[in-house]
């Protein structure tokens, strides 16, 4: 059972400190200085990403027996096969390529109090799959192979603050998942540590308040996925001060009340956990790895591995040059989605408190089969020729909703280290009375306080839901 125990060793003031930093936002619509810095870092180095055939991938090869695509070192990751069967849904069995990356990486923010206010050390990081190359990233974003320098490059800057307990104090620490449709059982350590030391300056790093980062979240392809997931795990308190005014003030007031443990929720925490456990048991997801050369319905050419109907995604090869990375150039496979994703969170005021509608969604790559997802999470192009009953629930509503119901809307990039131009429209929609309070079986209305309690732990919210929670926190 999840309880309201104090955050370990941090004291009761930690959520208030994060909230104070989130309230420190720059004047104007965007954090202009941070944008100028990101643009400067793009110009400072040579960045090139070119598609190449598989036989031009250095140190990567297909296993002659299994067909799996892996690195000669046996580290980093492997492209293998997955066979999934479920007891429900329009498609009940399928095969697909999937990324096997059993290593647990570190996604970490270093924070420090500057002039009495918490600041976050952000990084302007190049990833080969980013649509605009450089995005705002955590202080440290590294796999175990990178930490151990399997790539024979330079070390991970600032890693010592996350590995030496004498250098920093842990504020947030939890294992969280990545995309369950593209990764097999992938987990990263989402961690925030605080230091009082002087941190050496570097052109690729910049101290920002949480509020400044939240302003950047509203812009397309600016804050990367790894930063968003760590931001979602921060504990916030209900903001104090004058009540919201101006546009959508009632929405913002309900949002603030949603963060308060003393405000009413539609469901108790115990009933939410029981419902989630029941959904995990009820959805029979049988997923097992198979050799890549046994995957049905997919075709391998010298340039790509693609579905025979041209849907979903392809696996491609890339040659990368990056002047700001630990290694100046390398080759690797990337997963390239077909079509823009749609990730939508429906919210509504219930009894004066904002609630978010989460979906207990099964995905083949999740170790326990089910995690809580946004209300809608799909690539709409994949359903263009499908009958109405096969389309995701609430998709038609989201695609037709009037603009005045939209509270957040930005295109966000997914993980650029493994995916090529994987982009989704992230949107928060105030459904008001359009969506009933009574939920379908696999959906539940939760308050932000309840979501925050779940995020202290692993295996509850998937990475898309965490991204949207980070975006929702920017709307106070």
mmCIF file with all atom_site columns, C-alpha atoms in Angstrom, residues 75-76 101-106 142-150 156 159 186 188-189:
data_model
loop_
_atom_site.group_PDB
_atom_site.id
_atom_site.type_symbol
_atom_site.label_atom_id
_atom_site.label_alt_id
_atom_site.label_comp_id
_atom_site.label_asym_id
_atom_site.label_entity_id
_atom_site.label_seq_id
_atom_site.pdbx_PDB_ins_code
_atom_site.Cartn_x
_atom_site.Cartn_y
_atom_site.Cartn_z
_atom_site.occupancy
_atom_site.B_iso_or_equiv
_atom_site.pdbx_formal_charge
_atom_site.auth_seq_id
_atom_site.auth_comp_id
_atom_site.auth_asym_id
_atom_site.auth_atom_id
_atom_site.pdbx_PDB_model_num
ATOM 1  C CA . UNK A 1 75  ? 26.737 -4.007 -24.857 1.00 0.00 ? 75  UNK A CA 1
ATOM 2  C CA . UNK A 1 76  ? 24.569 -0.970 -25.661 1.00 0.00 ? 76  UNK A CA 1
ATOM 3  C CA . UNK A 1 101 ? 18.455 -2.876 -23.618 1.00 0.00 ? 101 UNK A CA 1
ATOM 4  C CA . UNK A 1 102 ? 18.616 -4.556 -20.209 1.00 0.00 ? 102 UNK A CA 1
ATOM 5  C CA . UNK A 1 103 ? 20.985 -1.954 -18.757 1.00 0.00 ? 103 UNK A CA 1
ATOM 6  C CA . UNK A 1 104 ? 19.462 0.522  -16.308 1.00 0.00 ? 104 UNK A CA 1
ATOM 7  C CA . UNK A 1 105 ? 20.537 4.017  -17.323 1.00 0.00 ? 105 UNK A CA 1
ATOM 8  C CA . UNK A 1 106 ? 20.751 7.189  -15.258 1.00 0.00 ? 106 UNK A CA 1
ATOM 9  C CA . UNK A 1 142 ? 23.822 7.875  -19.655 1.00 0.00 ? 142 UNK A CA 1
ATOM 10 C CA . UNK A 1 143 ? 23.473 4.135  -20.094 1.00 0.00 ? 143 UNK A CA 1
ATOM 11 C CA . UNK A 1 144 ? 25.610 1.766  -18.047 1.00 0.00 ? 144 UNK A CA 1
ATOM 12 C CA . UNK A 1 145 ? 27.765 1.193  -21.158 1.00 0.00 ? 145 UNK A CA 1
ATOM 13 C CA . UNK A 1 146 ? 28.354 4.952  -21.464 1.00 0.00 ? 146 UNK A CA 1
ATOM 14 C CA . UNK A 1 147 ? 29.230 5.180  -17.783 1.00 0.00 ? 147 UNK A CA 1
ATOM 15 C CA . UNK A 1 148 ? 31.768 2.381  -18.208 1.00 0.00 ? 148 UNK A CA 1
ATOM 16 C CA . UNK A 1 149 ? 33.103 3.989  -21.405 1.00 0.00 ? 149 UNK A CA 1
ATOM 17 C CA . UNK A 1 150 ? 32.524 0.917  -23.579 1.00 0.00 ? 150 UNK A CA 1
ATOM 18 C CA . UNK A 1 156 ? 30.257 11.363 -18.533 1.00 0.00 ? 156 UNK A CA 1
ATOM 19 C CA . UNK A 1 159 ? 28.462 11.706 -13.135 1.00 0.00 ? 159 UNK A CA 1
ATOM 20 C CA . UNK A 1 186 ? 13.563 -0.945 -20.325 1.00 0.00 ? 186 UNK A CA 1
ATOM 21 C CA . UNK A 1 188 ? 15.947 4.118  -16.177 1.00 0.00 ? 188 UNK A CA 1
ATOM 22 C CA . UNK A 1 189 ? 16.838 5.538  -12.804 1.00 0.00 ? 189 UNK A CA 1
#
